[in-house]
Amino acid sequence: MSSAAVLAVVEHRRGELRDISQELLTVGRELADAIEGDLHVAVISGDVETFAERLNRNGVDAIHAVESGEEFDHGIYTRAVEALHAELEPTALLMPNSVNGLDYAPAVAERLDLPLVTDATDLAYDEGITVTREMYGSKVETTVEVDDDRFAVTVRGGEWPAAEGSGDASIETIDLDVEEGDFGVRVQGYEEVAGGDVDITDADVLVSVGRGIGEEENLELIWELADALDATVSASRPIVDSGWLPKNRQVGQSGAVVTPDVYIAIGISGAVQHVAGMKGAETIVAVNVDPNAPIFDLADYGVVGDLFEVIPALIEEFK
Ligand code: FAD
């Protein structure tokens, strides 16, 4: 097999492809073009045929479906990626910088003796890979150059657009001689965390509330707006730290990375740690009394005003 190739490993959870999967196809294609190689995609465990069909395969050269296990399993992923890497000998191995990706990526890198750079927010290839990543709570951007012929990178969600368009990439099904639990680690089941009623990473429209709301009882206003817009409520960290909303609704560096169509930031200043979680939103709307609030630097639409006047007017309008 030619070594001018990129291998991207997509991700699914509980029967659904995760957004990072289509994003990996975009970054994978860009990289494959840069190295003048093919883009191979690995779909591992679960209903692989359906997942493979659901991928926007425009620009994908081949899909390798590994039929073993149902949900994520450390051993199966590690062994499957290792086997595919041995067969394809790709220049670049791309994996999601997700909880699962960060579980198996280091193991794969160690077994294959590959340099691994995690949490890429940008990639450039010129006879070697240069990976951009953020440090110190997104205050500093660094670039890491890897000179090795082959390398592995985990890619941050929300940094690349989702791949679009169908393609006719062939799907090759692979049987793997490994079972769930073979590596001594086994997923026993899934438990929703307290308040885990929603997954804000799946929402199309997010109404996000920050410290500007002042008091817990004022959150009623935010729920009302979310209702009127059929949106999901999320928050900045101080709201979660105060115990006013559960952790699964927190957006940001230590919360979730979200990429909704519309993100409405209400009484949120736009600290770097918050922005790290929402800058990939397609349209950003900000409501803030302070015209110099950093959130306005990235907002597509901004309302400088008191949220206690602006939000009731918006609710009235949307109702
Ligand atoms: P503030 O910065 O206090 O902003 C409140 C805003 O409300 C102000 O801009 C103000 O002008 C406006 N306002 C006040 N009254 C009104 C009104 N009546 N109408 C309209 N606007 C009004 N933060 C996160 O959000 N997510 C994270 O994941 C996260 N992770 C972190 C990790 C680390 C390691 C660290 C150090 C920090 C982290 N933070 C995170 C915290 C972050 O630095 C900020 O402190 C936080 O984002 C600020 O939240 P805020 O914008 O709601 O509050």
JSON list of C-alpha atoms and ligand atoms in Angstrom, two decimals, residues 209-213 235-239 250-255 267-271 273-274 287-290 293 305-308, ligand 1:
[
{"chain": "A", "resi": 209, "resn": "VAL", "atom": "CA", "xyz": [-26.33, 32.75, 30.15]},
{"chain": "A", "resi": 210, "resn": "GLY", "atom": "CA", "xyz": [-23.51, 34.38, 32.11]},
{"chain": "A", "resi": 211, "resn": "ARG", "atom": "CA", "xyz": [-22.89, 36.22, 35.34]},
{"chain": "A", "resi": 212, "resn": "GLY", "atom": "CA", "xyz": [-24.73, 39.27, 33.99]},
{"chain": "A", "resi": 213, "resn": "ILE", "atom": "CA", "xyz": [-27.96, 37.51, 34.96]},
{"chain": "A", "resi": 235, "resn": "ALA", "atom": "CA", "xyz": [-24.05, 28.74, 30.53]},
{"chain": "A", "resi": 236, "resn": "SER", "atom": "CA", "xyz": [-20.67, 30.19, 31.37]},
{"chain": "A", "resi": 237, "resn": "ARG", "atom": "CA", "xyz": [-18.72, 28.69, 34.21]},
{"chain": "A", "resi": 238, "resn": "PRO", "atom": "CA", "xyz": [-19.71, 31.06, 37.05]},
{"chain": "A", "resi": 239, "resn": "ILE", "atom": "CA", "xyz": [-23.34, 30.01, 36.60]},
{"chain": "A", "resi": 250, "resn": "GLN", "atom": "CA", "xyz": [-21.21, 24.58, 30.77]},
{"chain": "A", "resi": 251, "resn": "VAL", "atom": "CA", "xyz": [-19.58, 25.89, 27.59]},
{"chain": "A", "resi": 252, "resn": "GLY", "atom": "CA", "xyz": [-15.85, 26.44, 27.46]},
{"chain": "A", "resi": 253, "resn": "GLN", "atom": "CA", "xyz": [-12.42, 25.12, 28.04]},
{"chain": "A", "resi": 254, "resn": "SER", "atom": "CA", "xyz": [-13.42, 23.13, 31.11]},
{"chain": "A", "resi": 255, "resn": "GLY", "atom": "CA", "xyz": [-16.93, 22.53, 29.80]},
{"chain": "A", "resi": 267, "resn": "GLY", "atom": "CA", "xyz": [-24.49, 38.65, 30.04]},
{"chain": "A", "resi": 268, "resn": "ILE", "atom": "CA", "xyz": [-21.31, 36.80, 29.10]},
{"chain": "A", "resi": 269, "resn": "SER", "atom": "CA", "xyz": [-18.10, 38.82, 28.86]},
{"chain": "A", "resi": 270, "resn": "GLY", "atom": "CA", "xyz": [-16.26, 36.55, 26.40]},
{"chain": "A", "resi": 271, "resn": "ALA", "atom": "CA", "xyz": [-13.29, 35.36, 28.46]},
{"chain": "A", "resi": 273, "resn": "GLN", "atom": "CA", "xyz": [-11.82, 30.11, 28.39]},
{"chain": "A", "resi": 274, "resn": "HIS", "atom": "CA", "xyz": [-15.45, 30.62, 27.43]},
{"chain": "A", "resi": 287, "resn": "VAL", "atom": "CA", "xyz": [-26.30, 40.88, 24.59]},
{"chain": "A", "resi": 288, "resn": "ASN", "atom": "CA", "xyz": [-24.18, 42.87, 27.02]},
{"chain": "A", "resi": 289, "resn": "VAL", "atom": "CA", "xyz": [-24.34, 46.27, 28.75]},
{"chain": "A", "resi": 290, "resn": "ASP", "atom": "CA", "xyz": [-20.64, 46.84, 28.22]},
{"chain": "A", "resi": 293, "resn": "ALA", "atom": "CA", "xyz": [-16.99, 43.37, 26.31]},
{"chain": "A", "resi": 305, "resn": "GLY", "atom": "CA", "xyz": [-28.05, 46.96, 26.45]},
{"chain": "A", "resi": 306, "resn": "ASP", "atom": "CA", "xyz": [-29.45, 45.72, 29.72]},
{"chain": "A", "resi": 307, "resn": "LEU", "atom": "CA", "xyz": [-30.52, 42.11, 29.35]},
{"chain": "A", "resi": 308, "resn": "PHE", "atom": "CA", "xyz": [-33.50, 42.76, 31.62]},
{"chain": "B", "resi": 1, "resn": "FAD", "atom": "P1", "xyz": [-18.17, 37.85, 33.66]},
{"chain": "B", "resi": 1, "resn": "FAD", "atom": "O1", "xyz": [-16.84, 37.82, 33.07]},
{"chain": "B", "resi": 1, "resn": "FAD", "atom": "O2", "xyz": [-18.33, 38.40, 35.05]},
{"chain": "B", "resi": 1, "resn": "FAD", "atom": "O3", "xyz": [-19.10, 38.69, 32.67]},
{"chain": "B", "resi": 1, "resn": "FAD", "atom": "C1", "xyz": [-20.41, 39.09, 32.94]},
{"chain": "B", "resi": 1, "resn": "FAD", "atom": "C2", "xyz": [-20.84, 39.98, 31.79]},
{"chain": "B", "resi": 1, "resn": "FAD", "atom": "O4", "xyz": [-22.18, 40.36, 31.98]},
{"chain": "B", "resi": 1, "resn": "FAD", "atom": "C3", "xyz": [-20.04, 41.29, 31.72]},
{"chain": "B", "resi": 1, "resn": "FAD", "atom": "O5", "xyz": [-19.49, 41.43, 30.41]},
{"chain": "B", "resi": 1, "resn": "FAD", "atom": "C4", "xyz": [-21.06, 42.37, 32.00]},
{"chain": "B", "resi": 1, "resn": "FAD", "atom": "O6", "xyz": [-20.84, 43.56, 31.24]},
{"chain": "B", "resi": 1, "resn": "FAD", "atom": "C5", "xyz": [-22.34, 41.69, 31.58]},
{"chain": "B", "resi": 1, "resn": "FAD", "atom": "N1", "xyz": [-23.51, 42.22, 32.27]},
{"chain": "B", "resi": 1, "resn": "FAD", "atom": "C6", "xyz": [-23.66, 42.52, 33.60]},
{"chain": "B", "resi": 1, "resn": "FAD", "atom": "N2", "xyz": [-24.91, 42.93, 33.86]},
{"chain": "B", "resi": 1, "resn": "FAD", "atom": "C7", "xyz": [-25.59, 42.88, 32.67]},
{"chain": "B", "resi": 1, "resn": "FAD", "atom": "C8", "xyz": [-26.93, 43.19, 32.28]},
{"chain": "B", "resi": 1, "resn": "FAD", "atom": "N3", "xyz": [-27.83, 43.61, 33.17]},
{"chain": "B", "resi": 1, "resn": "FAD", "atom": "N4", "xyz": [-27.27, 43.05, 30.97]},
{"chain": "B", "resi": 1, "resn": "FAD", "atom": "C9", "xyz": [-26.36, 42.62, 30.04]},
{"chain": "B", "resi": 1, "resn": "FAD", "atom": "N5", "xyz": [-25.07, 42.32, 30.37]},
{"chain": "B", "resi": 1, "resn": "FAD", "atom": "C10", "xyz": [-24.70, 42.44, 31.67]},
{"chain": "B", "resi": 1, "resn": "FAD", "atom": "N6", "xyz": [-15.41, 30.06, 31.85]},
{"chain": "B", "resi": 1, "resn": "FAD", "atom": "C11", "xyz": [-16.37, 29.49, 31.08]},
{"chain": "B", "resi": 1, "resn": "FAD", "atom": "O7", "xyz": [-17.37, 30.13, 30.75]},
{"chain": "B", "resi": 1, "resn": "FAD", "atom": "N7", "xyz": [-16.23, 28.19, 30.67]},
{"chain": "B", "resi": 1, "resn": "FAD", "atom": "C12", "xyz": [-15.16, 27.43, 30.97]},
{"chain": "B", "resi": 1, "resn": "FAD", "atom": "O8", "xyz": [-15.11, 26.26, 30.59]},
{"chain": "B", "resi": 1, "resn": "FAD", "atom": "C13", "xyz": [-14.13, 28.01, 31.76]},
{"chain": "B", "resi": 1, "resn": "FAD", "atom": "N8", "xyz": [-13.02, 27.30, 32.08]},
{"chain": "B", "resi": 1, "resn": "FAD", "atom": "C14", "xyz": [-12.03, 27.92, 32.79]},
{"chain": "B", "resi": 1, "resn": "FAD", "atom": "C15", "xyz": [-10.86, 27.21, 33.04]},
{"chain": "B", "resi": 1, "resn": "FAD", "atom": "C16", "xyz": [-9.83, 27.82, 33.74]},
{"chain": "B", "resi": 1, "resn": "FAD", "atom": "C17", "xyz": [-8.58, 27.05, 33.99]},
{"chain": "B", "resi": 1, "resn": "FAD", "atom": "C18", "xyz": [-9.99, 29.15, 34.20]},
{"chain": "B", "resi": 1, "resn": "FAD", "atom": "C19", "xyz": [-8.88, 29.82, 34.95]},
{"chain": "B", "resi": 1, "resn": "FAD", "atom": "C20", "xyz": [-11.14, 29.83, 33.96]},
{"chain": "B", "resi": 1, "resn": "FAD", "atom": "C21", "xyz": [-12.19, 29.25, 33.27]},
{"chain": "B", "resi": 1, "resn": "FAD", "atom": "N9", "xyz": [-13.38, 29.92, 33.00]},
{"chain": "B", "resi": 1, "resn": "FAD", "atom": "C22", "xyz": [-14.32, 29.34, 32.21]},
{"chain": "B", "resi": 1, "resn": "FAD", "atom": "C23", "xyz": [-13.69, 31.21, 33.64]},
{"chain": "B", "resi": 1, "resn": "FAD", "atom": "C24", "xyz": [-13.45, 32.40, 32.74]},
{"chain": "B", "resi": 1, "resn": "FAD", "atom": "O9", "xyz": [-12.11, 32.85, 32.90]},
{"chain": "B", "resi": 1, "resn": "FAD", "atom": "C25", "xyz": [-14.38, 33.57, 33.09]},
{"chain": "B", "resi": 1, "resn": "FAD", "atom": "O10", "xyz": [-14.22, 33.90, 34.44]},
{"chain": "B", "resi": 1, "resn": "FAD", "atom": "C26", "xyz": [-15.86, 33.28, 32.83]},
{"chain": "B", "resi": 1, "resn": "FAD", "atom": "O11", "xyz": [-16.03, 32.80, 31.53]},
{"chain": "B", "resi": 1, "resn": "FAD", "atom": "C27", "xyz": [-16.67, 34.54, 33.01]},
{"chain": "B", "resi": 1, "resn": "FAD", "atom": "O12", "xyz": [-18.01, 34.23, 32.91]},
{"chain": "B", "resi": 1, "resn": "FAD", "atom": "P2", "xyz": [-19.07, 35.36, 32.53]},
{"chain": "B", "resi": 1, "resn": "FAD", "atom": "O13", "xyz": [-18.75, 35.93, 31.19]},
{"chain": "B", "resi": 1, "resn": "FAD", "atom": "O14", "xyz": [-20.43, 34.77, 32.72]},
{"chain": "B", "resi": 1, "resn": "FAD", "atom": "O15", "xyz": [-18.88, 36.43, 33.69]}
]
